[in-house]
Short mmCIF file of C-alpha atoms and ligand atoms in Angstrom, two decimals:
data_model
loop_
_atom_site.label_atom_id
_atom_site.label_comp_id
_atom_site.label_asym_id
_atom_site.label_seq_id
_atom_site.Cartn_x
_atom_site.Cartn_y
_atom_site.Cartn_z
CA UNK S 1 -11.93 -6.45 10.89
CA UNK S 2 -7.89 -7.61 10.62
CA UNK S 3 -8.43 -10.63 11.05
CA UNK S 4 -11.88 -11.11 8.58
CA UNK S 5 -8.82 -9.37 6.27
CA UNK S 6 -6.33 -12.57 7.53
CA UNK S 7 -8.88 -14.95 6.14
CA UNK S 8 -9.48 -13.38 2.93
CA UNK S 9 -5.78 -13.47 1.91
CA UNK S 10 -5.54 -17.19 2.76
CA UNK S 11 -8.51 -17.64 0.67
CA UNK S 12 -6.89 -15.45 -1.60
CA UNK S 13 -3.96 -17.64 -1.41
CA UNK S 14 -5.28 -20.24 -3.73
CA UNK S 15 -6.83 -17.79 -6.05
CA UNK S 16 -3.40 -17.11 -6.58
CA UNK S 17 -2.37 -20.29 -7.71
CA UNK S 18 -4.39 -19.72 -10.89
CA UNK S 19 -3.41 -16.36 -11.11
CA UNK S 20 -0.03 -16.96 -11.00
CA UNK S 21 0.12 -19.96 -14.01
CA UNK S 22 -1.89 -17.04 -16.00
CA UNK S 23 1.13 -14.33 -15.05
CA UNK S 24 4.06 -16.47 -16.06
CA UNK S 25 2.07 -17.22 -19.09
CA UNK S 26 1.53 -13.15 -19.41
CA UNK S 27 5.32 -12.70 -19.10
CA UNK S 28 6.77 -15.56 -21.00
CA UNK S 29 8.51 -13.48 -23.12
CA UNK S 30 10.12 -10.89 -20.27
CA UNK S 31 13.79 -11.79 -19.06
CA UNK S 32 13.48 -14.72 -16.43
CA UNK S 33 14.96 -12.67 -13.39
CA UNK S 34 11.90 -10.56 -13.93
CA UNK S 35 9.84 -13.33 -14.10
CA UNK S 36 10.55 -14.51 -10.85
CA UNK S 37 10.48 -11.23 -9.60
CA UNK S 38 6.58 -10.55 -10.12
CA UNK S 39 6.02 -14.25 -8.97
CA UNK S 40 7.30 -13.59 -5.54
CA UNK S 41 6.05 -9.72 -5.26
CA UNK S 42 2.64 -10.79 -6.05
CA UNK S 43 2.67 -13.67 -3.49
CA UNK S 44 -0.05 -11.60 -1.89
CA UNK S 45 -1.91 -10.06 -3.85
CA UNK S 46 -4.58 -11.02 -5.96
CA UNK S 47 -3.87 -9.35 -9.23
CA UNK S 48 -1.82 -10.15 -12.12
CA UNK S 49 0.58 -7.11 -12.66
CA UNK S 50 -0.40 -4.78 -15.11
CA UNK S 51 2.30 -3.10 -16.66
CA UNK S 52 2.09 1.29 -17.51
CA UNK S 53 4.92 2.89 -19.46
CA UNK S 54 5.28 5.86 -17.61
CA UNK S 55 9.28 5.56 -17.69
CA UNK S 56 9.00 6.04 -21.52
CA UNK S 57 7.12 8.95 -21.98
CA UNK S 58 8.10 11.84 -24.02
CA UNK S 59 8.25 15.33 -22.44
CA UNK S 60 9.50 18.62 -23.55
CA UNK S 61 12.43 20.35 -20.85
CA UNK S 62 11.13 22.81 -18.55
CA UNK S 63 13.39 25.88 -19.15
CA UNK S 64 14.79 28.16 -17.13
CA UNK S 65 12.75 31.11 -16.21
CA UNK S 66 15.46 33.68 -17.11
CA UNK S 67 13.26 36.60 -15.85
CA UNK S 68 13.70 35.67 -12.05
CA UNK S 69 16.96 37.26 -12.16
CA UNK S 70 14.96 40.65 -13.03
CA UNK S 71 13.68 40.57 -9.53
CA UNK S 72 15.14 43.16 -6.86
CA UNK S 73 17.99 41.61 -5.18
CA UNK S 74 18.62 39.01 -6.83
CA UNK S 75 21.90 39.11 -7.82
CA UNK S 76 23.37 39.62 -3.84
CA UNK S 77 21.80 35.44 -3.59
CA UNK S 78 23.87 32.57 -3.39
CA UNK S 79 23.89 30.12 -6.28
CA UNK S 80 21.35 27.90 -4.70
CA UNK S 81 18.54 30.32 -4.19
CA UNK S 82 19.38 31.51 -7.50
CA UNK S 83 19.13 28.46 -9.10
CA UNK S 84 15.86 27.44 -6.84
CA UNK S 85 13.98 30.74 -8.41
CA UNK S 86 15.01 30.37 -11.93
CA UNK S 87 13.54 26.63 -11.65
CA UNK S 88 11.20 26.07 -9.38
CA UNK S 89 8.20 26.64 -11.86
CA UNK S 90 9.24 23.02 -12.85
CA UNK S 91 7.20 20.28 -11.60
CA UNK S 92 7.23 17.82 -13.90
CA UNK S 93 10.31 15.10 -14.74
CA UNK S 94 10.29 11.75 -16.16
CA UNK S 95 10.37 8.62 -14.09
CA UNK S 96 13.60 6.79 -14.63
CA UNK S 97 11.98 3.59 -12.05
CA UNK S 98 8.34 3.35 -11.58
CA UNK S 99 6.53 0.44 -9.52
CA UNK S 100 3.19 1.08 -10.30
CA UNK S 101 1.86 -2.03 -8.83
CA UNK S 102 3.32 -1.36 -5.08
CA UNK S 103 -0.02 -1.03 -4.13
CA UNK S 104 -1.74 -3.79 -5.55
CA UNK S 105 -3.31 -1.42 -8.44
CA UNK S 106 -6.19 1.08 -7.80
CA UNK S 107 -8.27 -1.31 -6.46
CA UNK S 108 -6.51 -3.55 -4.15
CA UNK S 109 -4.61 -0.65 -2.58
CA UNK S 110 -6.67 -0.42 0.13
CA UNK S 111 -5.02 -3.71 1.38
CA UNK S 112 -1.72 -1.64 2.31
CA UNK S 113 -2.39 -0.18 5.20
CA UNK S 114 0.67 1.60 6.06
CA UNK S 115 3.04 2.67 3.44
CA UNK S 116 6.58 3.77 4.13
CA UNK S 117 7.96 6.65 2.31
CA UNK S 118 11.37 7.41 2.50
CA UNK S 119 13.55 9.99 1.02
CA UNK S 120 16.57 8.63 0.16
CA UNK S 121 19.61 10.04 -2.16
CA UNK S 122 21.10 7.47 -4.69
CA UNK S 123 24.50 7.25 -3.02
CA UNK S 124 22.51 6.09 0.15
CA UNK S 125 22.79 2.45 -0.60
CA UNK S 126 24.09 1.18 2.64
CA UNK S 127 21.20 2.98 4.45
CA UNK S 128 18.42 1.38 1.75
CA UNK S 129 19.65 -1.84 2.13
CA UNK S 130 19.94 -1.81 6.14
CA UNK S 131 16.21 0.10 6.24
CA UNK S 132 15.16 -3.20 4.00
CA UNK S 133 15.94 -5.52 6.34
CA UNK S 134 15.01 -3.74 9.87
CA UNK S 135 12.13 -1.12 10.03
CA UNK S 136 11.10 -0.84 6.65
CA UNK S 137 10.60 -4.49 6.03
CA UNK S 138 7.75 -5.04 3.58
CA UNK S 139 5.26 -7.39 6.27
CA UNK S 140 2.50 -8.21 7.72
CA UNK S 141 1.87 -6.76 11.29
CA UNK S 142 -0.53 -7.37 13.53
CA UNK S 143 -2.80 -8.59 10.56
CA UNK S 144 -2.09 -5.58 8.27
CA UNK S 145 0.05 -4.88 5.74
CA UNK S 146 3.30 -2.44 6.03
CA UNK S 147 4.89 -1.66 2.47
CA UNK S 148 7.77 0.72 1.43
CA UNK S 149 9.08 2.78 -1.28
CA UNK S 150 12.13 5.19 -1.59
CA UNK S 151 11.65 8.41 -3.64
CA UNK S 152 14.68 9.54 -5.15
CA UNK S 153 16.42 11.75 -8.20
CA UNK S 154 19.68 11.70 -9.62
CA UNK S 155 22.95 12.80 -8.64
CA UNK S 156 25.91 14.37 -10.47
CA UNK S 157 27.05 14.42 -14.03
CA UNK S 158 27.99 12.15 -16.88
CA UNK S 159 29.44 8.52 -16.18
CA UNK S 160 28.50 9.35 -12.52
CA UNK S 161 25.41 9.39 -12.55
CA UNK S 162 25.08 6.86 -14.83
CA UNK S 163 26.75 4.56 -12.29
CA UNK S 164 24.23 5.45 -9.56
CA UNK S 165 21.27 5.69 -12.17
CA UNK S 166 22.64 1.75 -12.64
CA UNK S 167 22.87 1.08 -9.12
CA UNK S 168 19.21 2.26 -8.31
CA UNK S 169 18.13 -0.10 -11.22
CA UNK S 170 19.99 -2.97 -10.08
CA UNK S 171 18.45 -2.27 -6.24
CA UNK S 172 14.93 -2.07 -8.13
CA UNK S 173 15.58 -5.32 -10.25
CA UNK S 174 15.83 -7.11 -6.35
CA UNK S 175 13.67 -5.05 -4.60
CA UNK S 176 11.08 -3.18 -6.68
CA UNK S 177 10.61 -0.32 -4.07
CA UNK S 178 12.49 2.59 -6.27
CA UNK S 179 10.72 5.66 -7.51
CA UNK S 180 13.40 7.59 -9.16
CA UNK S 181 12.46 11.69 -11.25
CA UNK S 182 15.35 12.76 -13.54
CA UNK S 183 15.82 15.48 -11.20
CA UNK S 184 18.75 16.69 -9.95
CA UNK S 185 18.73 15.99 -5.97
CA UNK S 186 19.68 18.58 -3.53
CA UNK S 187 18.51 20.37 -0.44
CA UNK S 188 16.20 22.65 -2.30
CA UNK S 189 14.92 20.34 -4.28
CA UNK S 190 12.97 17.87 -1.65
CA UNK S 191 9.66 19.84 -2.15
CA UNK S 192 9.80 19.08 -5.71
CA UNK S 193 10.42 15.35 -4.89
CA UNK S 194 7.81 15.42 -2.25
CA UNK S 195 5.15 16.82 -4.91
CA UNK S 196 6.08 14.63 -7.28
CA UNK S 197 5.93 11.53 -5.10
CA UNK S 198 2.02 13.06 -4.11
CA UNK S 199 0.87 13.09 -7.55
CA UNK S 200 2.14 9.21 -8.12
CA UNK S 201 0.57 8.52 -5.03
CA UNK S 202 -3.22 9.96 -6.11
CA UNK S 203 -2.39 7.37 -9.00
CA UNK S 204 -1.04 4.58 -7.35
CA UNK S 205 -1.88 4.13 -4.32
CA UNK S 206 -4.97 6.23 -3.59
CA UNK S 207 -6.84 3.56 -1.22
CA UNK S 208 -3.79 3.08 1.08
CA UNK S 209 -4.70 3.88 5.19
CA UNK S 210 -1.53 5.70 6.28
CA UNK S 211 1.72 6.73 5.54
CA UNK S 212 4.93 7.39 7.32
CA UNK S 213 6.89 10.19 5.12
CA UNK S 214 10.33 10.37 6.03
CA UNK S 215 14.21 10.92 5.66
CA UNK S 216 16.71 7.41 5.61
CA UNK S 217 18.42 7.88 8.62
CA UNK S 218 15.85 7.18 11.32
CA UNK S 219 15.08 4.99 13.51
CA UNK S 220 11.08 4.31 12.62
CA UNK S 221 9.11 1.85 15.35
CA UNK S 222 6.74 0.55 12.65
CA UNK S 223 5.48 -2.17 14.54
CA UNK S 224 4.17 0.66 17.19
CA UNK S 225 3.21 2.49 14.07
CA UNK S 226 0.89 0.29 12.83
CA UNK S 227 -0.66 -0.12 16.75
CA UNK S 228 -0.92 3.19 17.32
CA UNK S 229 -2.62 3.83 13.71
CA UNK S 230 -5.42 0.82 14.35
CA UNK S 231 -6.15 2.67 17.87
CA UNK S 232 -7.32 5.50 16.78
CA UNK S 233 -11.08 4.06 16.43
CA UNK S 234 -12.61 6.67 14.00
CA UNK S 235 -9.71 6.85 11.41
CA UNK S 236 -9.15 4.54 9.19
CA UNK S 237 -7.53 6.88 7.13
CA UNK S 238 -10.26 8.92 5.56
CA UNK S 239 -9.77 11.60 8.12
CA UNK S 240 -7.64 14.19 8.95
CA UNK S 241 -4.47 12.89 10.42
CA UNK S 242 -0.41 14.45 10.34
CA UNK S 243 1.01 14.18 13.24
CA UNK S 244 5.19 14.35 14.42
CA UNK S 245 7.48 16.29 15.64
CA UNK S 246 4.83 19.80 15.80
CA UNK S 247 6.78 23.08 15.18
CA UNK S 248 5.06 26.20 15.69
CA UNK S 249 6.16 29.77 15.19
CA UNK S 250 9.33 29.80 12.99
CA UNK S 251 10.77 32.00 11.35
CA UNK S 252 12.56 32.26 7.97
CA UNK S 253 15.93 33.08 8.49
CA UNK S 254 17.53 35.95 6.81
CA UNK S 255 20.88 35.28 7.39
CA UNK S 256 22.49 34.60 4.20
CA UNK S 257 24.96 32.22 5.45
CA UNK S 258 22.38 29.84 6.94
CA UNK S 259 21.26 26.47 5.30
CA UNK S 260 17.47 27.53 5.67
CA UNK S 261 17.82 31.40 4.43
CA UNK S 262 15.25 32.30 2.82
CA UNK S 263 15.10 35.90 1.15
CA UNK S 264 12.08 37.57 1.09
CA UNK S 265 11.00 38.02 -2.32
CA UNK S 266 10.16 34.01 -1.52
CA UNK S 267 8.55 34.63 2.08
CA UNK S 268 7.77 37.85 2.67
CA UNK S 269 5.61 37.14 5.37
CA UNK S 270 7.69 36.64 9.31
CA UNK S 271 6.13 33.53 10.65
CA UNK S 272 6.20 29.94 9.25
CA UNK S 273 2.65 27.87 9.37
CA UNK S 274 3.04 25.31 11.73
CA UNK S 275 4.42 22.16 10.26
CA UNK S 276 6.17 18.83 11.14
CA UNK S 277 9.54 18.31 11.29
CA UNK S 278 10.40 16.93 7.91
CA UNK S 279 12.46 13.79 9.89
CA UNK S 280 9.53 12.09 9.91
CA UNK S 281 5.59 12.37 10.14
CA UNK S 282 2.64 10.39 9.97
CA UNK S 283 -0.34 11.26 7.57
CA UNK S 284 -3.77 10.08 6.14
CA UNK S 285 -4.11 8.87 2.93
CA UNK S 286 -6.89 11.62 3.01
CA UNK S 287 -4.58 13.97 4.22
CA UNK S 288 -1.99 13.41 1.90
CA UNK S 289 -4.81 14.22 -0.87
CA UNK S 290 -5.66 17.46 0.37
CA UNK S 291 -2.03 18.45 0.53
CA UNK S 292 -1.50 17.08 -3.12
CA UNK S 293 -4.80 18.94 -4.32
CA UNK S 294 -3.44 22.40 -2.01
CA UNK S 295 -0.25 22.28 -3.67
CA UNK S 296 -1.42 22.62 -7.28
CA UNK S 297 -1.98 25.72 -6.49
CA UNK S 298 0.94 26.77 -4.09
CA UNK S 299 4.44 27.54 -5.62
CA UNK S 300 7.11 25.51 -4.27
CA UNK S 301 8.81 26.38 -1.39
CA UNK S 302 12.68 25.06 -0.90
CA UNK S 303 11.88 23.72 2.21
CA UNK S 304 10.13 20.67 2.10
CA UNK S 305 8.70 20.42 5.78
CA UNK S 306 7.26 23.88 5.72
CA UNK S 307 5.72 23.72 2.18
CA UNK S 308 3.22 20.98 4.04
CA UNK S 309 2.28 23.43 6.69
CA UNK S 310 1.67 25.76 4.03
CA UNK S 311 -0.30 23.07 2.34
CA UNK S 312 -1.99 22.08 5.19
CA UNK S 313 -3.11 25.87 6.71
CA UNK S 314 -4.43 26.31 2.95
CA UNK S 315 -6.91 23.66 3.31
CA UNK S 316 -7.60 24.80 7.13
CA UNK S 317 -5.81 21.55 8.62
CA UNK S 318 -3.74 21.65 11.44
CA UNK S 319 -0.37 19.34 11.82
CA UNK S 320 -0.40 18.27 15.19
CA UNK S 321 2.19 16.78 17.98
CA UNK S 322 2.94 13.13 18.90
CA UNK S 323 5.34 12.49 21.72
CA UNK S 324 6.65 9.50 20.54
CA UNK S 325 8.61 11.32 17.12
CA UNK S 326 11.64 12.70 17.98
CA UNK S 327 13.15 14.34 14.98
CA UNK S 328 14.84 17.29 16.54
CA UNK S 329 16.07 16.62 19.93
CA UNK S 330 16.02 13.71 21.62
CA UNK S 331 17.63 13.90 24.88
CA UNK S 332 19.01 10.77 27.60
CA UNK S 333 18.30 12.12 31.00
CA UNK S 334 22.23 11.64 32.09
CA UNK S 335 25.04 11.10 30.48
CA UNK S 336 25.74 8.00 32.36
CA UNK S 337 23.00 5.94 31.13
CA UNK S 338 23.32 4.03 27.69
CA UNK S 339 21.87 6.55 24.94
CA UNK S 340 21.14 3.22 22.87
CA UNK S 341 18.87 1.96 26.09
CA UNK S 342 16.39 -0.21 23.77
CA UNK S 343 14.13 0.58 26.59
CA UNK S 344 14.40 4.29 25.39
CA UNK S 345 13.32 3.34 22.23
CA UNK S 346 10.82 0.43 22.44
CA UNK S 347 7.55 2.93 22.96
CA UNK S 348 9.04 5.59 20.74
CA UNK S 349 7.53 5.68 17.06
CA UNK S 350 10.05 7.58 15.55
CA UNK S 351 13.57 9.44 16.56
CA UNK S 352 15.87 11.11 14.05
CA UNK S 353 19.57 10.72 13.22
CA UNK S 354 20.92 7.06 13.32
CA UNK S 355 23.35 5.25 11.70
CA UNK S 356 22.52 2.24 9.99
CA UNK S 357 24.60 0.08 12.59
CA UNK S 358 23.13 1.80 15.26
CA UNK S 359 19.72 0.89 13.26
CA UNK S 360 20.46 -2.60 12.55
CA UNK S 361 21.02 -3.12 16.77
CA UNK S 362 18.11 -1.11 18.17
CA UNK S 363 15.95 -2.98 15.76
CA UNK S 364 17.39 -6.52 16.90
CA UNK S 365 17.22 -5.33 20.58
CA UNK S 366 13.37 -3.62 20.88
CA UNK S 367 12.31 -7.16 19.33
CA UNK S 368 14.15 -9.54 22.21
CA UNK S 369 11.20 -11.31 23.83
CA UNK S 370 13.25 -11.37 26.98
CA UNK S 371 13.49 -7.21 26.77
CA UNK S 372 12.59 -6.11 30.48
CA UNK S 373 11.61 -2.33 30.85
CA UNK S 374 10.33 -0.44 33.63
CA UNK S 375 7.48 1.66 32.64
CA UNK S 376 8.09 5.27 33.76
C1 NAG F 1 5.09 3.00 -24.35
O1 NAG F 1 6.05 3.94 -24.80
C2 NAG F 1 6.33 3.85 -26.19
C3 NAG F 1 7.48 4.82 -26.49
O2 NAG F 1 7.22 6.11 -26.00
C4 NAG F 1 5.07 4.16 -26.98
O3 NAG F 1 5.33 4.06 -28.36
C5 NAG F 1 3.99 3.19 -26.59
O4 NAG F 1 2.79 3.52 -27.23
C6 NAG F 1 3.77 3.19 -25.08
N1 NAG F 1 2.84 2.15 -24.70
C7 NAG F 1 1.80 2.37 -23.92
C8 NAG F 1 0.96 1.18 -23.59
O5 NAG F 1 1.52 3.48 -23.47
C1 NAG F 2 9.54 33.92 -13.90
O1 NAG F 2 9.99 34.83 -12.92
C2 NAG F 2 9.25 36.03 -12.88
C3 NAG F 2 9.93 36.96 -11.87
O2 NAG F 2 10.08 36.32 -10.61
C4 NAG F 2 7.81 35.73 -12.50
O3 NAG F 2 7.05 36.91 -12.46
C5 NAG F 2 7.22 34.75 -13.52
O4 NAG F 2 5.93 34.38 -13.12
C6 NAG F 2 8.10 33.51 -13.62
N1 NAG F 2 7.63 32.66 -14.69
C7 NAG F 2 7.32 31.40 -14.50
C8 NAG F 2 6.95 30.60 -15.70
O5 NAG F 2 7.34 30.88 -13.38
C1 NAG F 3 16.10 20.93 -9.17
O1 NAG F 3 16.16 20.03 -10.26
C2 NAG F 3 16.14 20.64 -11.52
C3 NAG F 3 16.11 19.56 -12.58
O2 NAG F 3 17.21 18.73 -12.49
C4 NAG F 3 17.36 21.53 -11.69
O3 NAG F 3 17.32 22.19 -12.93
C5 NAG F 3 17.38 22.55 -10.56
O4 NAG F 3 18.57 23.27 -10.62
C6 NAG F 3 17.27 21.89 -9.22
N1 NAG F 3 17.05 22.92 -8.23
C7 NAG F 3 17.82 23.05 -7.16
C8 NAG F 3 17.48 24.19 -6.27
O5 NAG F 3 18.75 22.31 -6.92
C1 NAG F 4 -13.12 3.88 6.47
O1 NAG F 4 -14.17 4.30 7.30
C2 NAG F 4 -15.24 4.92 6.59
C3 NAG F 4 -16.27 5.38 7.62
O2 NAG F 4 -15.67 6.29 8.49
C4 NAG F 4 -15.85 3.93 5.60
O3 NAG F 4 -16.85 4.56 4.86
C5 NAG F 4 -14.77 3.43 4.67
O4 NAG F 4 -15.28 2.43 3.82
C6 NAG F 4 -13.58 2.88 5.45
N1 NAG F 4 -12.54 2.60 4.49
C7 NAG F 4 -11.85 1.47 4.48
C8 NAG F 4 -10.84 1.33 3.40
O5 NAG F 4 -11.97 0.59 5.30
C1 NAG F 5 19.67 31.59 10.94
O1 NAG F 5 20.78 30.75 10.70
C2 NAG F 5 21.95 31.12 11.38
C3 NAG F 5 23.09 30.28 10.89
O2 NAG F 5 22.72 28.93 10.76
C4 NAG F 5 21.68 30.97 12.89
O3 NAG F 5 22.83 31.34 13.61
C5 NAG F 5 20.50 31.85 13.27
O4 NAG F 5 20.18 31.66 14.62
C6 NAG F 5 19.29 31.54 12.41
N1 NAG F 5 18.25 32.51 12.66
C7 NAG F 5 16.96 32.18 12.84
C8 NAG F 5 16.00 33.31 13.02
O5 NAG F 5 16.58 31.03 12.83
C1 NAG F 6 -9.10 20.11 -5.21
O1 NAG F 6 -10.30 19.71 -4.56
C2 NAG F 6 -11.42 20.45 -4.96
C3 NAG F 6 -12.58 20.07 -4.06
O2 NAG F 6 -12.69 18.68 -3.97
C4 NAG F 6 -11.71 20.14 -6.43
O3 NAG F 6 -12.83 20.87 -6.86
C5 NAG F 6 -10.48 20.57 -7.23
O4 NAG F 6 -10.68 20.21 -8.58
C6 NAG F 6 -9.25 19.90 -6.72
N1 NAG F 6 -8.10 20.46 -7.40
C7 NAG F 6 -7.13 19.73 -7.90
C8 NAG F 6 -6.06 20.48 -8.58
O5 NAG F 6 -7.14 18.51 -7.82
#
């Protein structure tokens, strides 16, 4: 089946040709660097780009729900769970960078077959631009494609944030992989950004096989990614699939200092739904859908990993365990053996908390062809 697909983008190939003559005629009157832009993204794909507006659109402020402060307790919470009740009713912002086309358009976006999500803050430019060049290249593996976006919002105030608003443009002007919400980033705001990147998704990229949601600062084996998603024989995608680092039985912690407190008047109940650890996961496109179509319906939840188990135990799914994603712990058997051991790391999928140079070596070293490892 991959490589009937091979052949049809060769074919495609020369299609292209003509296609291309027709876009530069299309955008003769767009500024040349974009120009150039569109010829090289569309290099493989068969479709001229078609150009939506959905950065211009008019919309009306969600306001603050001044009423959540009327609830019982509220005023002993700290300023962030204050602030995440008298918003959180708010899912809707306008997109400052859109790339509608990453997919190909509705109908070619079945051609993606994996597509890399990544949440990623606008000050994290070192860890975009290393993440473009090592696991998160946009490719062609093993006769499929891989592509990526980063979902962001904005940061800070005034000429701040206009700064960073310009950086993310000038990254999207290279790169086109930016979605970007005029929301304000934080902690509690990641379900919001997660919901938000769902509902472009359902638009965008609908047909896509797989998807691997997760943070900037992993290390993400893609290429065993993609092999382990083409083994499983019955899924191409339109099944049931979310699978990473499985947590089971947590609870919400009530103790206001912590990072994850959560009072109850937002969880009353004692017991999380079992979820993935938000580090990193795998999912179906279908799966994805179902959690898009549950969460219409769910309020949002400040913690961005647990809102999908919600998600998921609404529509009777279960998020289940893969070895190879490491998101919490990940521990070297002694302390006397390299923890950066490529060998550790060459069957892994997925294993949280790296720094980009740390990134940039692992992803030189699992890829020597001379790399000798002893299977345990
Ligand atoms: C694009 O946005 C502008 C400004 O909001 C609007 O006037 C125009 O109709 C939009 N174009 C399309 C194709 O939606
Ligand atoms: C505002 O908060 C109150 C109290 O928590 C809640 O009952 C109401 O549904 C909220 N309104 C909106 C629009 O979310
Ligand atoms: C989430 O973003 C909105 C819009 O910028 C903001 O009003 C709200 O305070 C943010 N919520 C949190 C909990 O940071
Ligand atoms: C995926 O497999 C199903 C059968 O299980 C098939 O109907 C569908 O066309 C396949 N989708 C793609 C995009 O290959
Ligand atoms: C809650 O968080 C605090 C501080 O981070 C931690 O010490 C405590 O063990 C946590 N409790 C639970 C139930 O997770
Ligand atoms: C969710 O899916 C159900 C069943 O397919 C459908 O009837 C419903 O309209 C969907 N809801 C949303 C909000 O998409």
């Amino acid at each position: 089946m991959f490589r009937l697909r091979r052949t049809t983008f060769r074919a495609r190939t020369l299609l292209l040709l003509g296609a291309l003559l027709a876009v530069v005629y299309i955008c003769s009157d767009h500024k040349t660097i974009h120009l150039k832009e569109e010829v090289k993204k569309i290099g493989c794909r068969t479709k001229a780009v078609t150009r939506h507006n959905s950065t211009v659109q008019s919309w009306r402020k969600c306001e603050k729900n001044e009423s959540a402060a009327d609830s019982k307790g509220f005023r002993f919470l700290s300023g962030v769970i204050k602030n995440f009740l008298y918003y959180h009713h708010c899912r809707h912002f306008p997109m400052l960078l859109d790339v509608p086309d990453k997919c190909g358009g509705a109908d070619d976006s079945a051609e993606v077959f994996l597509l890399l999500v990544i949440k990623s803050s606008p000050v994290n430019y070192e860890r975009r631009e290393l993440l473009r060049k090592t696991w998160a290249k946009e490719r062609l593996h093993n006769g499929v494609w891989i592509r990526r976006i980063f979902i962001s919002g904005t940061m800070e105030n005034g000429l701040e944030k206009e700064r960073l608003n310009k950086l993310l443009e000038l990254e999207q002007r290279e790169y086109s992989d930016i979605l970007q919400w005029d929301f304000d980033e934080s902690f509690f705001n990641l379900t919001l950004k997660q919901v938000l990147f769902l509902e472009w998704m359902e638009r965008n990229c609908a047909q896509v096989h797989f998807m691997l949601n997760g943070d900037d600062d992993v290390f993400a084996n893609t290429d065993n990614i993609v092999e382990y998603l083409q083994s499983l024989k019955d899924n191409n995608g339109s099944k049931h699939l979310f699978i990473g680092n499985l947590i089971t039985n947590a609870k919400p912690n009530r103790s206001l200092g912590s990072k994850y407190f959560i009072p109850f008047q937002l969880y009353p109940s004692q017991k999380y739904p079992s979820y993935c650890g938000g580090g990193g996961f795998l999912l179906s496109v279908h799966t994805a859908l179902v959690i898009y179509n549950m969460s219409q319906s769910i309020d949002l939840f400040p913690i961005d990993d647990v809102y999908m188990g919600m998600c998921l135990a609404k529509a009777g799914l279960a998020p289940d365990l893969h070895i190879g994603v490491r998101t919490l712990t990940f521990h070297i058997p002694s302390s006397k053996i390299d923890q950066y051991d490529p060998c550790y790391y060459k069957d892994m999928l997925l294993v949280h908390r790296f720094l980009p140079r740390d990134t940039y070596i692992m992803w030189q070293r699992v890829h020597e062809p001379g790399l000798k490892c002893v299977k345990s």
